[in-house]
Amino acid sequence: MEKYIYINYAYEDQDQVMIIVRKLQAAGIQVYYGNGSEEKVAGSACVIHLCSEASRTSRSYRKIMNYTLKHEVDCMLFHLENQTIASDVEMQLDVMHTLFKYKYCQEGITAGTTEEQIGQEKTADAIKVAAEAESAEQPVVTEESSEEVTEQSAVTEESSEEVTEQSAVTETEMVKTAQTEKMPESKKIPTKEELFREGKRWLTGDGCDVDVEKAFVCFRQSASQGHVEAQYQLSVCYDKGIGVRRSISEAAKWCQMAAYGGHVQAQSEIGYCYEYGQGVVRNIREAVRWYEIASDQGNIEAKNNLAFCYQKGKGVIKNVQKAIQLYQEAADAGHASAQYNLGFCYWYGEGIKADKPKAIELFRQSADNGNAKAVQMLKILNQHAYVR
């Protein structure tokens, strides 16, 4: 069965998808697109997720996305702009074409068929044709000379077997030689892990001069091949303008992809993006969902943010006791903001019995960990003689 690429996209992006489909088909890659099924996804060589504004609300898109992540199907991601294809799509098409050609294809050979098998089939066909031609030229044998002919034929059969074996070896060598001459020497394609390590090397200057532009390109190529850590690092590059023009929306897109891939820090940060509408449409419930996922995996930033949502009733039913529990867990792990928030609850007796000495202790811990609000709070309390 031939390998193919499955394209996952939102229906609204049909026109732009067709541009990509035509480019891939022109490169000789079999493409499946449209309303497919999970069976089609499972049978594909890789899945291309086309992320766009429309895909954010597309149930079918998210269904396929979740399926690929759950079943660890090879996938790549790139984004579509509102009206025109993003400037880096050409680069990503080249990446996809190269990977598909060298990783999944064998120059027109169908899956499960090797070059050696093809050579053997060609040799067997040649031997069969030669045998048929030889038998057609055999003379008619009379009864008087049958014994003599039998002896001669026995010798002929022995010699023909030797010739056949020699011709088989010769033809096999010829086929292999011809195929070797036709096969171009391909460059070694770097893996997504190698690209990520190369990007880190350029970013940190490990054994080379720092070059953030080269680092960005490596991260982008690695992320496009599904490397989760590279996807998160790429979101950081877009967020801080490292090697590329700063773009909060691009940062959010790649952060979300890393979050879907299981990156805990990305899950916490995409929750923050949804809570405050940074690069995405503000959605408090979606923020809480990501906070819960990251919090369950021990991320203290997510615990603090989720606690605040429970304290204020943002996206969830207000539950101050649940908030204090989460604040305590994050504070015990050394999270400065959680220490301040928990101290605030102790100072005002919100959801817990008021305990000013405990609150001041937490404010001091938070201030020591660099929290500016805690520093200011201690100054105010000191002016009112609360702190001694």
CSV table of C-alpha atoms in Angstrom, one decimal:
chain,number,residue,atom,x,y,z
A,1,MET,CA,0.0,0.0,0.0
A,2,GLU,CA,1.4,3.4,-0.9
A,3,LYS,CA,2.1,5.9,1.8
A,4,TYR,CA,0.3,9.2,1.8
A,5,ILE,CA,0.0,12.5,3.8
A,6,TYR,CA,-3.2,13.3,5.6
A,7,ILE,CA,-4.0,17.1,5.9
A,8,ASN,CA,-6.1,18.2,8.8
A,9,TYR,CA,-7.8,21.6,8.4
A,10,ALA,CA,-10.9,23.6,9.0
A,11,TYR,CA,-13.6,23.7,6.3
A,12,GLU,CA,-13.2,27.5,6.1
A,13,ASP,CA,-9.6,27.2,4.9
A,14,GLN,CA,-10.5,25.0,1.9
A,15,ASP,CA,-9.1,27.5,-0.7
A,16,GLN,CA,-5.7,27.9,0.9
A,17,VAL,CA,-5.5,24.2,1.5
A,18,MET,CA,-5.9,23.5,-2.2
A,19,ILE,CA,-2.8,25.6,-2.9
A,20,ILE,CA,-0.8,23.4,-0.5
A,21,VAL,CA,-2.3,20.2,-1.9
A,22,ARG,CA,-1.3,21.1,-5.4
A,23,LYS,CA,2.2,21.9,-4.4
A,24,LEU,CA,2.6,18.6,-2.6
A,25,GLN,CA,1.0,16.6,-5.5
A,26,ALA,CA,3.3,18.4,-7.9
A,27,ALA,CA,6.2,17.1,-5.9
A,28,GLY,CA,4.9,13.5,-6.3
A,29,ILE,CA,3.4,13.1,-2.9
A,30,GLN,CA,0.1,11.4,-2.5
A,31,VAL,CA,-2.2,13.6,-0.4
A,32,TYR,CA,-5.5,12.8,1.4
A,33,TYR,CA,-7.6,15.7,2.5
A,34,GLY,CA,-11.2,16.5,3.2
A,35,ASN,CA,-13.6,15.0,5.7
A,36,GLY,CA,-11.6,11.9,6.5
A,37,SER,CA,-11.7,9.3,9.3
A,38,GLU,CA,-9.5,8.2,12.1
A,39,GLU,CA,-8.7,5.1,10.0
A,40,LYS,CA,-7.3,7.3,7.3
A,41,VAL,CA,-5.2,9.1,9.9
A,42,ALA,CA,-3.9,5.9,11.3
A,43,GLY,CA,-2.8,4.7,7.8
A,44,SER,CA,-1.0,7.9,6.8
A,45,ALA,CA,2.7,8.4,6.8
A,46,CYS,CA,2.2,11.7,8.6
A,47,VAL,CA,-0.5,14.2,9.4
A,48,ILE,CA,-0.2,17.9,8.6
A,49,HIS,CA,-2.2,20.2,10.9
A,50,LEU,CA,-3.0,23.5,9.3
A,51,CYS,CA,-3.6,25.8,12.3
A,52,SER,CA,-5.7,28.9,11.7
A,53,GLU,CA,-8.4,31.1,13.4
A,54,ALA,CA,-11.1,28.8,12.0
A,55,SER,CA,-9.4,25.7,13.3
A,56,ARG,CA,-9.7,27.0,16.8
A,57,THR,CA,-13.4,26.4,16.8
A,58,SER,CA,-13.5,23.4,14.4
A,59,ARG,CA,-14.6,20.2,16.2
A,60,SER,CA,-13.3,17.9,13.4
A,61,TYR,CA,-9.9,19.6,13.4
A,62,ARG,CA,-9.5,19.2,17.2
A,63,LYS,CA,-10.7,15.6,17.0
A,64,ILE,CA,-8.0,14.7,14.5
A,65,MET,CA,-5.4,16.7,16.5
A,66,ASN,CA,-6.3,14.9,19.7
A,67,TYR,CA,-6.2,11.5,17.9
A,68,THR,CA,-2.7,12.1,16.6
A,69,LEU,CA,-1.4,13.1,20.0
A,70,LYS,CA,-3.1,10.2,21.8
A,71,HIS,CA,-1.8,7.6,19.3
A,72,GLU,CA,1.6,9.3,18.7
A,73,VAL,CA,1.1,9.6,15.0
A,74,ASP,CA,3.9,11.5,13.2
A,75,CYS,CA,2.6,15.0,12.6
A,76,MET,CA,3.8,18.4,11.5
A,77,LEU,CA,2.2,21.8,12.0
A,78,PHE,CA,2.2,25.1,10.2
A,79,HIS,CA,-0.1,28.1,10.3
A,80,LEU,CA,-2.4,29.8,7.8
A,81,GLU,CA,-2.9,33.6,7.8
A,82,ASN,CA,-6.3,35.1,7.4
A,83,GLN,CA,-6.1,35.8,3.7
A,84,THR,CA,-2.6,34.9,2.4
A,85,ILE,CA,-0.4,32.0,3.1
A,86,ALA,CA,2.3,32.8,5.7
A,87,SER,CA,5.7,33.8,4.4
A,88,ASP,CA,7.4,30.7,5.9
A,89,VAL,CA,5.0,28.1,4.3
A,90,GLU,CA,7.3,27.7,1.3
A,91,MET,CA,10.1,26.7,3.7
A,92,GLN,CA,7.9,24.3,5.5
A,93,LEU,CA,6.7,22.7,2.3
A,94,ASP,CA,10.3,22.1,1.4
A,95,VAL,CA,10.9,20.5,4.8
A,96,MET,CA,7.8,18.3,4.4
A,97,HIS,CA,8.7,17.3,0.9
A,98,THR,CA,12.2,16.3,1.9
A,99,LEU,CA,11.2,14.4,4.9
A,100,PHE,CA,8.4,12.6,3.1
A,101,LYS,CA,10.7,11.7,0.2
A,102,TYR,CA,13.6,10.3,2.2
A,103,LYS,CA,11.7,9.0,5.3
A,104,TYR,CA,8.6,7.5,3.8
A,105,CYS,CA,9.2,6.9,0.0
A,106,GLN,CA,11.6,4.7,-2.0
A,107,GLU,CA,11.7,6.4,-5.4
A,108,GLY,CA,8.3,5.0,-6.5
A,109,ILE,CA,8.8,1.6,-4.8
A,110,THR,CA,5.6,0.6,-3.0
A,111,ALA,CA,5.7,-0.1,0.8
A,112,GLY,CA,7.0,-3.6,1.6
A,113,THR,CA,8.9,-4.0,-1.8
A,114,THR,CA,12.7,-3.7,-1.7
A,115,GLU,CA,15.1,-3.0,-4.6
A,116,GLU,CA,16.6,-6.5,-4.2
A,117,GLN,CA,13.1,-8.1,-4.6
A,118,ILE,CA,12.5,-6.0,-7.8
A,119,GLY,CA,15.9,-7.1,-9.2
A,120,GLN,CA,15.0,-10.8,-8.5
A,121,GLU,CA,11.7,-10.4,-10.2
A,122,LYS,CA,13.2,-8.9,-13.3
A,123,THR,CA,15.9,-11.7,-13.4
A,124,ALA,CA,13.3,-14.4,-13.1
A,125,ASP,CA,11.2,-12.9,-15.9
A,126,ALA,CA,14.4,-12.8,-18.1
A,127,ILE,CA,15.2,-16.5,-17.4
A,128,LYS,CA,11.7,-17.5,-18.2
A,129,VAL,CA,11.7,-15.8,-21.6
A,130,ALA,CA,15.1,-17.3,-22.5
A,131,ALA,CA,13.8,-20.8,-21.5
A,132,GLU,CA,10.7,-20.5,-23.7
A,133,ALA,CA,12.8,-19.4,-26.7
A,134,GLU,CA,15.2,-22.3,-26.3
A,135,SER,CA,12.4,-24.9,-26.1
A,136,ALA,CA,10.9,-23.5,-29.3
A,137,GLU,CA,14.1,-24.2,-31.2
A,138,GLN,CA,14.4,-27.9,-30.1
A,139,PRO,CA,14.5,-30.3,-33.2
A,140,VAL,CA,12.0,-33.2,-33.6
A,141,VAL,CA,13.5,-36.5,-32.3
A,142,THR,CA,13.0,-39.8,-34.2
A,143,GLU,CA,12.8,-43.2,-32.5
A,144,GLU,CA,16.1,-44.5,-34.0
A,145,SER,CA,18.2,-41.6,-32.6
A,146,SER,CA,16.2,-41.2,-29.4
A,147,GLU,CA,18.9,-42.7,-27.1
A,148,GLU,CA,21.7,-40.6,-28.6
A,149,VAL,CA,19.6,-37.5,-28.4
A,150,THR,CA,18.7,-38.3,-24.8
A,151,GLU,CA,22.4,-38.4,-23.8
A,152,GLN,CA,23.0,-35.2,-25.7
A,153,SER,CA,20.0,-33.5,-24.1
A,154,ALA,CA,21.2,-34.6,-20.6
A,155,VAL,CA,24.6,-32.9,-21.3
A,156,THR,CA,22.8,-29.9,-22.8
A,157,GLU,CA,20.5,-29.6,-19.7
A,158,GLU,CA,23.6,-29.7,-17.4
A,159,SER,CA,25.3,-27.0,-19.5
A,160,SER,CA,22.1,-25.0,-19.7
A,161,GLU,CA,21.7,-25.0,-15.9
A,162,GLU,CA,25.3,-23.7,-15.6
A,163,VAL,CA,24.5,-21.0,-18.2
A,164,THR,CA,21.2,-20.2,-16.5
A,165,GLU,CA,23.0,-19.8,-13.2
A,166,GLN,CA,25.7,-17.6,-14.7
A,167,SER,CA,23.1,-15.5,-16.6
A,168,ALA,CA,21.1,-15.1,-13.4
A,169,VAL,CA,24.1,-13.9,-11.5
A,170,THR,CA,25.2,-11.6,-14.4
A,171,GLU,CA,21.7,-10.1,-14.8
A,172,THR,CA,21.3,-9.6,-11.0
A,173,GLU,CA,24.6,-7.8,-10.9
A,174,MET,CA,23.6,-5.7,-14.0
A,175,VAL,CA,20.3,-4.8,-12.3
A,176,LYS,CA,22.0,-3.8,-9.1
A,177,THR,CA,24.6,-1.8,-11.0
A,178,ALA,CA,22.0,0.0,-13.0
A,179,GLN,CA,20.0,0.8,-9.9
A,180,THR,CA,23.1,2.0,-8.1
A,181,GLU,CA,23.9,4.4,-11.0
A,182,LYS,CA,20.4,5.8,-11.0
A,183,MET,CA,20.1,6.3,-7.2
A,184,PRO,CA,21.3,9.8,-6.4
A,185,GLU,CA,23.5,10.4,-3.4
A,186,SER,CA,21.2,12.0,-0.9
A,187,LYS,CA,22.3,14.3,1.8
A,188,LYS,CA,21.8,13.2,5.4
A,189,ILE,CA,18.5,14.8,6.6
A,190,PRO,CA,18.9,16.0,10.2
A,191,THR,CA,16.4,14.7,12.7
A,192,LYS,CA,14.1,17.0,14.7
A,193,GLU,CA,16.2,16.3,17.8
A,194,GLU,CA,19.4,17.2,16.0
A,195,LEU,CA,17.8,20.4,14.7
A,196,PHE,CA,16.6,21.3,18.2
A,197,ARG,CA,20.1,20.7,19.7
A,198,GLU,CA,21.6,22.8,16.9
A,199,GLY,CA,19.2,25.6,17.7
A,200,LYS,CA,20.1,25.5,21.4
A,201,ARG,CA,23.8,25.6,20.4
A,202,TRP,CA,23.3,28.8,18.3
A,203,LEU,CA,21.1,30.3,21.0
A,204,THR,CA,23.6,29.8,23.9
A,205,GLY,CA,26.8,30.1,21.9
A,206,ASP,CA,28.0,26.6,22.9
A,207,GLY,CA,31.1,26.2,20.9
A,208,CYS,CA,30.2,28.9,18.4
A,209,ASP,CA,29.2,32.6,18.3
A,210,VAL,CA,25.6,33.3,19.3
A,211,ASP,CA,23.3,33.6,16.3
A,212,VAL,CA,19.7,34.0,17.2
A,213,GLU,CA,18.5,34.0,13.6
A,214,LYS,CA,20.1,30.6,12.9
A,215,ALA,CA,18.7,29.4,16.2
A,216,PHE,CA,15.2,30.4,15.2
A,217,VAL,CA,15.4,28.7,11.9
A,218,CYS,CA,16.5,25.4,13.5
A,219,PHE,CA,13.8,25.7,16.1
A,220,ARG,CA,11.2,26.3,13.4
A,221,GLN,CA,12.2,23.3,11.3
A,222,SER,CA,12.4,21.0,14.4
A,223,ALA,CA,9.0,22.3,15.6
A,224,SER,CA,7.5,21.7,12.2
A,225,GLN,CA,8.4,18.1,12.5
A,226,GLY,CA,6.6,17.8,15.8
A,227,HIS,CA,9.4,18.3,18.4
A,228,VAL,CA,7.5,19.5,21.4
A,229,GLU,CA,10.3,21.2,23.2
A,230,ALA,CA,11.2,23.1,20.0
A,231,GLN,CA,7.6,24.2,19.7
A,232,TYR,CA,7.7,25.7,23.1
A,233,GLN,CA,11.1,27.3,22.5
A,234,LEU,CA,9.7,28.7,19.2
A,235,SER,CA,6.8,30.3,21.2
A,236,VAL,CA,9.4,31.9,23.5
A,237,CYS,CA,11.3,33.3,20.4
A,238,TYR,CA,8.1,34.8,19.1
A,239,ASP,CA,7.1,36.1,22.5
A,240,LYS,CA,10.4,37.8,23.2
A,241,GLY,CA,11.4,38.6,19.6
A,242,ILE,CA,14.5,36.3,19.6
A,243,GLY,CA,15.7,35.9,16.0
A,244,VAL,CA,12.3,36.9,14.6
A,245,ARG,CA,10.0,39.9,14.7
A,246,ARG,CA,7.9,39.7,17.9
A,247,SER,CA,4.4,38.3,17.5
A,248,ILE,CA,2.2,37.4,20.4
A,249,SER,CA,-0.3,35.6,18.2
A,250,GLU,CA,2.5,33.3,16.7
A,251,ALA,CA,3.8,32.8,20.3
A,252,ALA,CA,0.4,31.6,21.4
A,253,LYS,CA,-0.1,29.3,18.4
A,254,TRP,CA,3.2,27.5,19.0
A,255,CYS,CA,2.7,27.4,22.7
A,256,GLN,CA,-0.7,25.8,22.2
A,257,MET,CA,0.8,23.2,19.9
A,258,ALA,CA,3.4,22.4,22.6
A,259,ALA,CA,0.7,22.2,25.2
A,260,TYR,CA,-1.2,19.7,23.1
A,261,GLY,CA,2.0,17.7,22.9
A,262,GLY,CA,2.2,17.5,26.7
A,263,HIS,CA,4.6,20.3,27.5
A,264,VAL,CA,3.7,21.2,31.1
A,265,GLN,CA,5.1,24.7,31.1
A,266,ALA,CA,3.4,25.4,27.8
A,267,GLN,CA,0.1,24.2,29.2
A,268,SER,CA,0.4,26.6,32.1
A,269,GLU,CA,1.3,29.5,29.8
A,270,ILE,CA,-1.4,28.9,27.2
A,271,GLY,CA,-3.8,29.0,30.1
A,272,TYR,CA,-2.5,32.4,31.0
A,273,CYS,CA,-2.9,33.5,27.4
A,274,TYR,CA,-6.6,32.4,27.4
A,275,GLU,CA,-7.2,34.1,30.8
A,276,TYR,CA,-5.9,37.5,29.6
A,277,GLY,CA,-6.5,37.2,25.8
A,278,GLN,CA,-2.9,37.3,24.8
A,279,GLY,CA,-2.6,36.2,21.2
A,280,VAL,CA,-5.9,34.3,21.5
A,281,VAL,CA,-9.5,35.1,22.1
A,282,ARG,CA,-10.1,35.5,25.8
A,283,ASN,CA,-11.7,32.4,27.2
A,284,ILE,CA,-11.7,31.9,31.0
A,285,ARG,CA,-13.0,28.4,30.9
A,286,GLU,CA,-10.4,27.3,28.5
A,287,ALA,CA,-7.8,29.0,30.7
A,288,VAL,CA,-9.0,27.0,33.7
A,289,ARG,CA,-9.0,23.8,31.7
A,290,TRP,CA,-5.3,24.2,30.9
A,291,TYR,CA,-4.4,25.3,34.4
A,292,GLU,CA,-6.0,22.1,35.7
A,293,ILE,CA,-4.0,20.0,33.3
A,294,ALA,CA,-0.7,21.6,34.2
A,295,SER,CA,-1.6,21.7,37.9
A,296,ASP,CA,-2.3,18.0,38.0
A,297,GLN,CA,1.3,17.5,36.7
A,298,GLY,CA,2.8,19.6,39.5
A,299,ASN,CA,3.3,22.9,37.8
A,300,ILE,CA,3.4,25.5,40.6
A,301,GLU,CA,2.6,28.5,38.3
A,302,ALA,CA,-0.5,26.7,37.1
A,303,LYS,CA,-1.5,25.9,40.8
A,304,ASN,CA,-1.2,29.5,41.8
A,305,ASN,CA,-3.2,30.8,38.8
A,306,LEU,CA,-5.9,28.1,39.2
A,307,ALA,CA,-6.1,29.0,42.9
A,308,PHE,CA,-6.7,32.6,42.0
A,309,CYS,CA,-9.5,31.5,39.7
A,310,TYR,CA,-11.1,29.5,42.5
A,311,GLN,CA,-10.7,32.4,44.9
A,312,LYS,CA,-12.4,34.9,42.6
A,313,GLY,CA,-14.8,32.4,40.9
A,314,LYS,CA,-13.3,33.0,37.4
A,315,GLY,CA,-14.4,30.3,35.0
A,316,VAL,CA,-15.3,28.0,37.9
A,317,ILE,CA,-17.6,28.0,40.9
A,318,LYS,CA,-16.0,30.1,43.7
A,319,ASN,CA,-14.3,27.8,46.2
A,320,VAL,CA,-12.0,29.7,48.6
A,321,GLN,CA,-11.0,26.5,50.5
A,322,LYS,CA,-9.9,24.9,47.2
A,323,ALA,CA,-7.9,28.1,46.4
A,324,ILE,CA,-6.1,28.0,49.8
A,325,GLN,CA,-5.2,24.3,49.3
A,326,LEU,CA,-3.6,25.1,45.9
A,327,TYR,CA,-1.9,28.3,47.2
A,328,GLN,CA,-0.4,26.2,50.1
A,329,GLU,CA,0.9,23.6,47.7
A,330,ALA,CA,2.5,26.2,45.4
A,331,ALA,CA,3.8,28.2,48.4
A,332,ASP,CA,5.4,25.2,49.9
A,333,ALA,CA,7.2,24.7,46.6
A,334,GLY,CA,8.6,28.2,46.8
A,335,HIS,CA,6.3,30.1,44.4
A,336,ALA,CA,6.6,33.8,45.4
A,337,SER,CA,3.2,34.9,44.1
A,338,ALA,CA,1.5,32.0,45.8
A,339,GLN,CA,3.2,32.9,49.1
A,340,TYR,CA,1.9,36.4,48.8
A,341,ASN,CA,-1.6,35.3,47.9
A,342,LEU,CA,-1.7,32.9,50.8
A,343,GLY,CA,-0.4,35.6,53.1
A,344,PHE,CA,-3.2,37.9,51.9
A,345,CYS,CA,-5.8,35.2,52.8
A,346,TYR,CA,-4.3,34.8,56.3
A,347,TRP,CA,-4.2,38.6,56.8
A,348,TYR,CA,-7.8,39.2,56.0
A,349,GLY,CA,-9.1,35.8,57.1
A,350,GLU,CA,-10.5,34.9,53.7
A,351,GLY,CA,-11.4,31.2,53.6
A,352,ILE,CA,-9.3,30.6,56.7
A,353,LYS,CA,-8.9,31.8,60.2
A,354,ALA,CA,-7.1,35.2,60.3
A,355,ASP,CA,-3.5,34.9,61.4
A,356,LYS,CA,-1.5,38.1,61.0
A,357,PRO,CA,1.9,36.7,62.2
A,358,LYS,CA,1.5,33.8,59.7
A,359,ALA,CA,0.6,36.3,57.0
A,360,ILE,CA,3.7,38.5,57.7
A,361,GLU,CA,5.9,35.4,57.6
A,362,LEU,CA,4.5,34.5,54.2
A,363,PHE,CA,5.0,38.1,52.9
A,364,ARG,CA,8.6,37.9,54.0
A,365,GLN,CA,9.1,34.6,52.2
A,366,SER,CA,7.5,36.1,49.1
A,367,ALA,CA,9.6,39.3,49.3
A,368,ASP,CA,12.8,37.2,49.7
A,369,ASN,CA,11.8,35.4,46.5
A,370,GLY,CA,11.6,38.7,44.6
A,371,ASN,CA,7.9,39.4,44.7
A,372,ALA,CA,7.5,43.2,44.4
A,373,LYS,CA,3.9,43.2,45.9
A,374,ALA,CA,5.2,41.5,49.0
A,375,VAL,CA,8.0,44.1,49.4
A,376,GLN,CA,5.5,46.9,49.1
A,377,MET,CA,3.1,45.2,51.6
A,378,LEU,CA,5.9,44.8,54.2
A,379,LYS,CA,6.7,48.6,53.8
A,380,ILE,CA,3.1,49.5,54.4
A,381,LEU,CA,2.8,47.2,57.4
A,382,ASN,CA,6.0,48.5,58.8
A,383,GLN,CA,4.8,52.1,58.6
A,384,HIS,CA,1.7,51.1,60.6
A,385,ALA,CA,3.9,49.3,63.2
A,386,TYR,CA,2.7,45.8,62.2
A,387,VAL,CA,6.1,44.5,61.4
A,388,ARG,CA,8.8,44.5,64.1
